[in-house]
Amino acid sequence: MFSIKAGGFCGSDSARAVNVVEALQEFWQMKQSRGADLKNGALVVYEMVPSNSPPYVCYVTLPGGSLNVVEALQEFWQMKQSRGADLKNGALVVYEMVPSNSPPYVCYVTLPGGSCFGSFQFCPTKAEARRSAAKIALMNSVFNEHPSRRITDEFIEKSVSEALASFNGNREEADNPNTGIGAFRFMLESNKGKSMLEFQELMTVFQLLHWNGSLKAMRERQCSRQEVLAHYSHRALDDDIRNQMAMDWVNREQNSPGALSRELASTERELDEARLAGKELRFHKEKKDILMLAAGQLGSVHSSNC
């Protein structure tokens, strides 16, 4: 067996985040169900170091020896594919290192469905950055399989009620797809049965359309919310969408010099903050990639004019 210690400063006796604990246990149970030779069973054992004040320390003992998180993450998605998961682009997990000649090194990992996570610790080597990214992606991948992460009727009602309370809305708004809350309900109901990661992957398209000003432009062309939702709900985020958004930013930069660099600086800060917090990153990462694409297109325009 193999023991590891919790990393980072733990300011309460909940040194083990509940979702990570459940995800880790479910992963080892999955390995056992697939025939892994776990002589002492699949139980993950935690041991708190006695202390009355922070920082608190917790040790975790894994059932089957040290865990290669990079291999485990790939194995997990291959297992999902073998069980019939609809992975249009296959089960390959893709890693992307941020170019750097010195630490800390940063690595992003994109899952087969499109979700993105990044290294969330100080990583002195590229290999450690890759492992850090794989670690947070594996925990989210496994926890995403939990029944509580599925969109159900109960989940929809609770989410809509919370949205109404947050925005002081009324029940009639929730039943009208042309209102913001009604559109939110429509999206949830259209994705009933899907996991939260799958839903987030879809919502990324609409987040980008909102950020880029495309949704506002569609409203000005008298497109209803329902028409927009129906169209983009079945369209994957592809190079055509990215190139069109990049061209929009090229036009903004030409009309307002400096707009592109300001937006890129803001986006990079948001991306770093979200990465270090262990959050899902696709929206922030796609924004950065689109802005970098725009910068490249802008450079090509300037070169051709010389």
Short mmCIF file of C-alpha atoms in Angstrom, two decimals:
data_model
loop_
_atom_site.label_atom_id
_atom_site.label_comp_id
_atom_site.label_asym_id
_atom_site.label_seq_id
_atom_site.Cartn_x
_atom_site.Cartn_y
_atom_site.Cartn_z
CA MET A 1 0.00 0.00 0.00
CA PHE A 2 1.02 3.60 -0.48
CA SER A 3 0.54 6.70 1.67
CA ILE A 4 0.47 10.36 0.60
CA LYS A 5 -0.02 13.58 2.57
CA ALA A 6 -2.50 16.36 1.84
CA GLY A 7 -0.83 19.25 0.03
CA GLY A 8 -1.51 22.95 0.62
CA PHE A 9 -2.55 24.84 3.74
CA CYS A 10 -5.64 23.27 5.36
CA GLY A 11 -7.42 25.80 7.54
CA SER A 12 -10.13 23.52 8.94
CA ASP A 13 -10.54 19.91 9.97
CA SER A 14 -12.18 19.28 6.59
CA ALA A 15 -8.76 18.81 5.04
CA ARG A 16 -10.39 16.33 2.68
CA ALA A 17 -12.80 18.04 0.24
CA VAL A 18 -15.96 15.92 0.12
CA ASN A 19 -16.13 15.58 -3.65
CA VAL A 20 -12.48 14.56 -3.93
CA VAL A 21 -12.91 11.95 -1.19
CA GLU A 22 -15.91 10.41 -2.95
CA ALA A 23 -14.22 10.55 -6.34
CA LEU A 24 -11.09 8.82 -5.08
CA GLN A 25 -13.09 6.03 -3.43
CA GLU A 26 -15.22 5.53 -6.55
CA PHE A 27 -12.09 5.35 -8.73
CA TRP A 28 -10.62 2.46 -6.70
CA GLN A 29 -13.96 0.66 -6.62
CA MET A 30 -14.06 1.02 -10.40
CA LYS A 31 -10.57 -0.47 -10.67
CA GLN A 32 -11.61 -3.40 -8.47
CA SER A 33 -14.73 -4.02 -10.58
CA ARG A 34 -12.51 -4.19 -13.66
CA GLY A 35 -10.40 -6.94 -12.15
CA ALA A 36 -7.56 -5.04 -10.44
CA ASP A 37 -5.73 -7.28 -7.97
CA LEU A 38 -6.46 -5.40 -4.75
CA LYS A 39 -5.64 -7.99 -2.09
CA ASN A 40 -6.90 -5.81 0.77
CA GLY A 41 -9.99 -4.51 -1.00
CA ALA A 42 -10.76 -1.11 -2.51
CA LEU A 43 -11.09 0.92 0.68
CA VAL A 44 -9.21 4.23 0.78
CA VAL A 45 -8.06 4.93 4.34
CA TYR A 46 -7.61 8.43 5.84
CA GLU A 47 -5.70 9.32 8.98
CA MET A 48 -5.82 12.80 10.52
CA VAL A 49 -2.78 13.97 12.48
CA PRO A 50 -4.12 15.08 15.90
CA SER A 51 -4.13 18.87 16.16
CA ASN A 52 -6.27 21.58 17.73
CA SER A 53 -5.23 24.32 15.31
CA PRO A 54 -4.34 24.72 11.63
CA PRO A 55 -2.61 23.76 9.49
CA TYR A 56 -4.25 20.34 9.67
CA VAL A 57 -2.56 17.32 8.11
CA CYS A 58 -4.20 14.23 6.66
CA TYR A 59 -2.61 11.05 5.29
CA VAL A 60 -4.38 8.85 2.77
CA THR A 61 -3.47 5.21 2.12
CA LEU A 62 -4.41 3.88 -1.32
CA PRO A 63 -5.47 0.26 -1.82
CA GLY A 64 -3.19 -0.84 -4.61
CA GLY A 65 0.09 1.01 -4.44
CA SER A 66 1.07 4.31 -5.94
CA LEU A 67 -1.30 5.79 -8.49
CA ASN A 68 0.00 6.99 -11.87
CA VAL A 69 -2.60 9.71 -12.42
CA VAL A 70 -1.71 10.27 -16.09
CA GLU A 71 -2.26 6.61 -16.92
CA ALA A 72 -5.33 6.42 -14.66
CA LEU A 73 -6.99 9.39 -16.38
CA GLN A 74 -6.50 7.85 -19.83
CA GLU A 75 -7.71 4.49 -18.54
CA PHE A 76 -10.83 6.08 -17.09
CA TRP A 77 -11.89 7.61 -20.43
CA GLN A 78 -11.11 4.43 -22.35
CA MET A 79 -13.35 2.62 -19.87
CA LYS A 80 -16.15 5.13 -20.51
CA GLN A 81 -15.82 4.61 -24.26
CA SER A 82 -15.89 0.82 -23.85
CA ARG A 83 -19.12 1.19 -21.87
CA GLY A 84 -20.80 3.05 -24.70
CA ALA A 85 -20.12 6.73 -23.90
CA ASP A 86 -20.70 8.93 -26.96
CA LEU A 87 -17.19 10.32 -27.44
CA LYS A 88 -17.30 11.77 -30.96
CA ASN A 89 -13.56 12.47 -31.05
CA GLY A 90 -12.43 9.29 -29.31
CA ALA A 91 -11.13 8.74 -25.79
CA LEU A 92 -7.77 10.49 -26.11
CA VAL A 93 -6.82 12.86 -23.28
CA VAL A 94 -4.74 15.78 -24.64
CA TYR A 95 -2.03 17.64 -22.69
CA GLU A 96 -0.68 21.09 -23.55
CA MET A 97 2.39 22.56 -21.87
CA VAL A 98 2.67 26.35 -21.62
CA PRO A 99 6.07 27.22 -23.20
CA SER A 100 8.58 28.11 -20.49
CA ASN A 101 12.30 27.69 -19.85
CA SER A 102 12.03 27.81 -16.06
CA PRO A 103 9.59 26.85 -13.27
CA PRO A 104 6.87 27.04 -12.34
CA TYR A 105 5.69 24.97 -15.30
CA VAL A 106 2.03 24.98 -16.33
CA CYS A 107 0.13 22.23 -18.12
CA TYR A 108 -3.44 22.05 -19.40
CA VAL A 109 -5.35 18.85 -20.04
CA THR A 110 -8.41 18.62 -22.29
CA LEU A 111 -10.77 15.71 -21.75
CA PRO A 112 -12.48 13.89 -24.65
CA GLY A 113 -15.74 15.78 -24.11
CA GLY A 114 -13.98 19.17 -24.22
CA SER A 115 -13.66 20.04 -20.52
CA CYS A 116 -10.31 21.54 -19.58
CA PHE A 117 -8.31 21.58 -16.36
CA GLY A 118 -4.83 22.80 -15.48
CA SER A 119 -1.98 22.23 -13.05
CA PHE A 120 -3.03 23.86 -9.78
CA GLN A 121 0.20 23.58 -7.77
CA PHE A 122 3.70 25.04 -7.99
CA CYS A 123 5.35 22.60 -10.40
CA PRO A 124 9.18 22.58 -10.54
CA THR A 125 9.24 20.18 -13.51
CA LYS A 126 7.17 19.63 -16.66
CA ALA A 127 6.41 16.09 -15.55
CA GLU A 128 5.02 17.38 -12.24
CA ALA A 129 2.86 19.94 -14.09
CA ARG A 130 1.45 17.14 -16.24
CA ARG A 131 0.67 15.06 -13.14
CA SER A 132 -0.93 18.03 -11.37
CA ALA A 133 -3.24 18.66 -14.34
CA ALA A 134 -4.09 14.95 -14.60
CA LYS A 135 -4.83 14.80 -10.87
CA ILE A 136 -7.52 17.50 -10.86
CA ALA A 137 -8.96 16.21 -14.15
CA LEU A 138 -9.20 12.65 -12.80
CA MET A 139 -10.95 13.74 -9.61
CA ASN A 140 -13.50 15.73 -11.62
CA SER A 141 -13.96 12.95 -14.18
CA VAL A 142 -14.70 10.33 -11.53
CA PHE A 143 -16.87 12.58 -9.37
CA ASN A 144 -18.84 13.57 -12.47
CA GLU A 145 -20.13 9.97 -12.62
CA HIS A 146 -21.89 10.36 -9.27
CA PRO A 147 -25.72 10.36 -9.55
CA SER A 148 -25.85 13.77 -7.85
CA ARG A 149 -24.06 15.23 -10.89
CA ARG A 150 -26.86 14.26 -13.30
CA ILE A 151 -29.49 16.72 -14.51
CA THR A 152 -32.82 15.45 -13.20
CA ASP A 153 -36.30 16.95 -12.78
CA GLU A 154 -35.47 17.65 -9.14
CA PHE A 155 -32.19 19.32 -10.09
CA ILE A 156 -33.94 21.50 -12.71
CA GLU A 157 -36.63 22.66 -10.27
CA LYS A 158 -34.06 23.48 -7.61
CA SER A 159 -31.80 25.35 -10.07
CA VAL A 160 -34.66 27.37 -11.56
CA SER A 161 -35.99 28.26 -8.10
CA GLU A 162 -32.54 29.45 -7.04
CA ALA A 163 -32.25 31.53 -10.24
CA LEU A 164 -35.65 33.11 -9.63
CA ALA A 165 -34.65 33.98 -6.07
CA SER A 166 -31.31 35.43 -7.16
CA PHE A 167 -32.84 37.69 -9.81
CA ASN A 168 -36.15 38.45 -8.06
CA GLY A 169 -38.02 36.78 -10.91
CA ASN A 170 -41.49 35.27 -10.97
CA ARG A 171 -42.71 31.81 -11.97
CA GLU A 172 -44.13 33.08 -15.29
CA GLU A 173 -40.61 34.02 -16.41
CA ALA A 174 -39.42 30.46 -15.90
CA ASP A 175 -42.10 29.21 -18.32
CA ASN A 176 -41.26 31.75 -21.04
CA PRO A 177 -38.27 30.66 -23.18
CA ASN A 178 -37.78 34.26 -24.36
CA THR A 179 -36.72 35.37 -20.86
CA GLY A 180 -33.27 34.71 -19.45
CA ILE A 181 -34.51 32.32 -16.75
CA GLY A 182 -36.86 30.63 -19.22
CA ALA A 183 -33.93 30.06 -21.58
CA PHE A 184 -31.94 28.62 -18.68
CA ARG A 185 -34.78 26.18 -17.93
CA PHE A 186 -35.05 25.26 -21.61
CA MET A 187 -31.33 24.45 -21.69
CA LEU A 188 -31.56 22.29 -18.58
CA GLU A 189 -34.59 20.37 -19.81
CA SER A 190 -32.95 19.84 -23.20
CA ASN A 191 -30.02 18.19 -21.43
CA LYS A 192 -31.89 16.06 -18.93
CA GLY A 193 -29.91 12.96 -18.04
CA LYS A 194 -26.55 14.49 -18.90
CA SER A 195 -23.80 15.12 -16.38
CA MET A 196 -22.76 18.56 -15.17
CA LEU A 197 -19.48 18.38 -17.13
CA GLU A 198 -21.41 17.59 -20.31
CA PHE A 199 -23.76 20.50 -19.62
CA GLN A 200 -20.82 22.83 -18.91
CA GLU A 201 -19.25 21.86 -22.24
CA LEU A 202 -22.44 22.95 -24.01
CA MET A 203 -22.77 26.15 -21.97
CA THR A 204 -19.22 27.16 -22.96
CA VAL A 205 -20.50 27.91 -26.48
CA PHE A 206 -23.13 30.30 -25.11
CA GLN A 207 -20.67 31.88 -22.68
CA LEU A 208 -18.36 32.65 -25.60
CA LEU A 209 -21.21 33.98 -27.74
CA HIS A 210 -22.21 36.31 -24.88
CA TRP A 211 -18.60 37.41 -24.21
CA ASN A 212 -17.97 38.09 -27.88
CA GLY A 213 -21.15 40.15 -28.33
CA SER A 214 -22.63 37.64 -30.78
CA LEU A 215 -25.80 37.10 -28.73
CA LYS A 216 -26.44 40.83 -28.63
CA ALA A 217 -25.98 41.04 -32.40
CA MET A 218 -28.47 38.21 -32.89
CA ARG A 219 -31.05 39.97 -30.72
CA GLU A 220 -30.59 43.11 -32.82
CA ARG A 221 -31.37 41.00 -35.88
CA GLN A 222 -34.64 39.99 -34.17
CA CYS A 223 -33.52 36.41 -33.49
CA SER A 224 -35.45 34.98 -30.55
CA ARG A 225 -33.65 33.34 -27.64
CA GLN A 226 -35.35 30.05 -28.48
CA GLU A 227 -34.06 30.17 -32.09
CA VAL A 228 -30.52 30.86 -30.90
CA LEU A 229 -30.69 28.10 -28.29
CA ALA A 230 -32.10 25.59 -30.75
CA HIS A 231 -29.34 26.35 -33.28
CA TYR A 232 -26.30 26.37 -31.00
CA SER A 233 -27.47 23.54 -28.73
CA HIS A 234 -26.59 21.13 -31.52
CA ARG A 235 -23.45 22.83 -32.77
CA ALA A 236 -20.05 21.96 -31.37
CA LEU A 237 -17.44 24.63 -30.74
CA ASP A 238 -15.33 24.38 -33.89
CA ASP A 239 -12.68 26.30 -35.85
CA ASP A 240 -15.34 28.18 -37.85
CA ILE A 241 -16.80 29.69 -34.66
CA ARG A 242 -13.32 30.46 -33.30
CA ASN A 243 -12.18 32.12 -36.55
CA GLN A 244 -15.34 34.25 -36.74
CA MET A 245 -14.89 35.44 -33.16
CA ALA A 246 -11.21 36.14 -33.80
CA MET A 247 -12.15 38.30 -36.79
CA ASP A 248 -14.61 40.20 -34.58
CA TRP A 249 -11.70 41.02 -32.26
CA VAL A 250 -9.50 42.04 -35.20
CA ASN A 251 -12.22 44.52 -36.19
CA ARG A 252 -12.50 45.79 -32.60
CA GLU A 253 -8.75 46.33 -32.43
CA GLN A 254 -8.74 48.25 -35.70
CA ASN A 255 -11.59 50.46 -34.48
CA SER A 256 -10.21 50.83 -30.94
CA PRO A 257 -6.43 50.26 -30.75
CA GLY A 258 -5.40 48.49 -27.55
CA ALA A 259 -8.73 46.69 -27.05
CA LEU A 260 -7.22 43.32 -27.91
CA SER A 261 -4.21 43.58 -25.58
CA ARG A 262 -6.40 44.77 -22.67
CA GLU A 263 -8.84 41.88 -23.13
CA LEU A 264 -5.99 39.38 -23.45
CA ALA A 265 -4.34 40.61 -20.23
CA SER A 266 -7.66 40.37 -18.37
CA THR A 267 -8.33 36.89 -19.77
CA GLU A 268 -4.88 35.60 -18.78
CA ARG A 269 -5.43 36.80 -15.20
CA GLU A 270 -8.84 35.10 -15.04
CA LEU A 271 -7.38 31.90 -16.50
CA ASP A 272 -4.56 31.79 -13.95
CA GLU A 273 -6.91 32.46 -11.02
CA ALA A 274 -9.33 29.74 -12.14
CA ARG A 275 -6.48 27.26 -12.78
CA LEU A 276 -4.95 27.73 -9.33
CA ALA A 277 -8.40 27.30 -7.80
CA GLY A 278 -8.78 23.94 -9.55
CA LYS A 279 -11.78 25.06 -11.63
CA GLU A 280 -12.93 23.88 -15.05
CA LEU A 281 -11.16 26.13 -17.54
CA ARG A 282 -12.54 25.68 -21.03
CA PHE A 283 -14.31 29.06 -21.23
CA HIS A 284 -11.22 30.98 -20.09
CA LYS A 285 -8.89 28.85 -22.23
CA GLU A 286 -11.03 29.25 -25.36
CA LYS A 287 -11.15 33.02 -24.79
CA LYS A 288 -7.36 33.16 -24.66
CA ASP A 289 -6.97 30.97 -27.74
CA ILE A 290 -9.43 33.12 -29.70
CA LEU A 291 -7.64 36.32 -28.70
CA MET A 292 -4.25 34.82 -29.59
CA LEU A 293 -5.72 33.78 -32.95
CA ALA A 294 -6.93 37.35 -33.46
CA ALA A 295 -3.47 38.69 -32.63
CA GLY A 296 -1.99 36.36 -35.24
CA GLN A 297 -4.54 37.43 -37.85
CA LEU A 298 -3.87 41.07 -37.00
CA GLY A 299 -0.16 40.48 -37.51
CA SER A 300 -0.88 38.93 -40.90
CA VAL A 301 -2.98 41.94 -41.88
CA HIS A 302 -0.18 44.33 -40.87
CA SER A 303 2.43 42.28 -42.77
CA SER A 304 0.38 42.26 -45.94
CA ASN A 305 0.01 46.05 -45.75
CA CYS A 306 3.78 46.63 -45.47
#
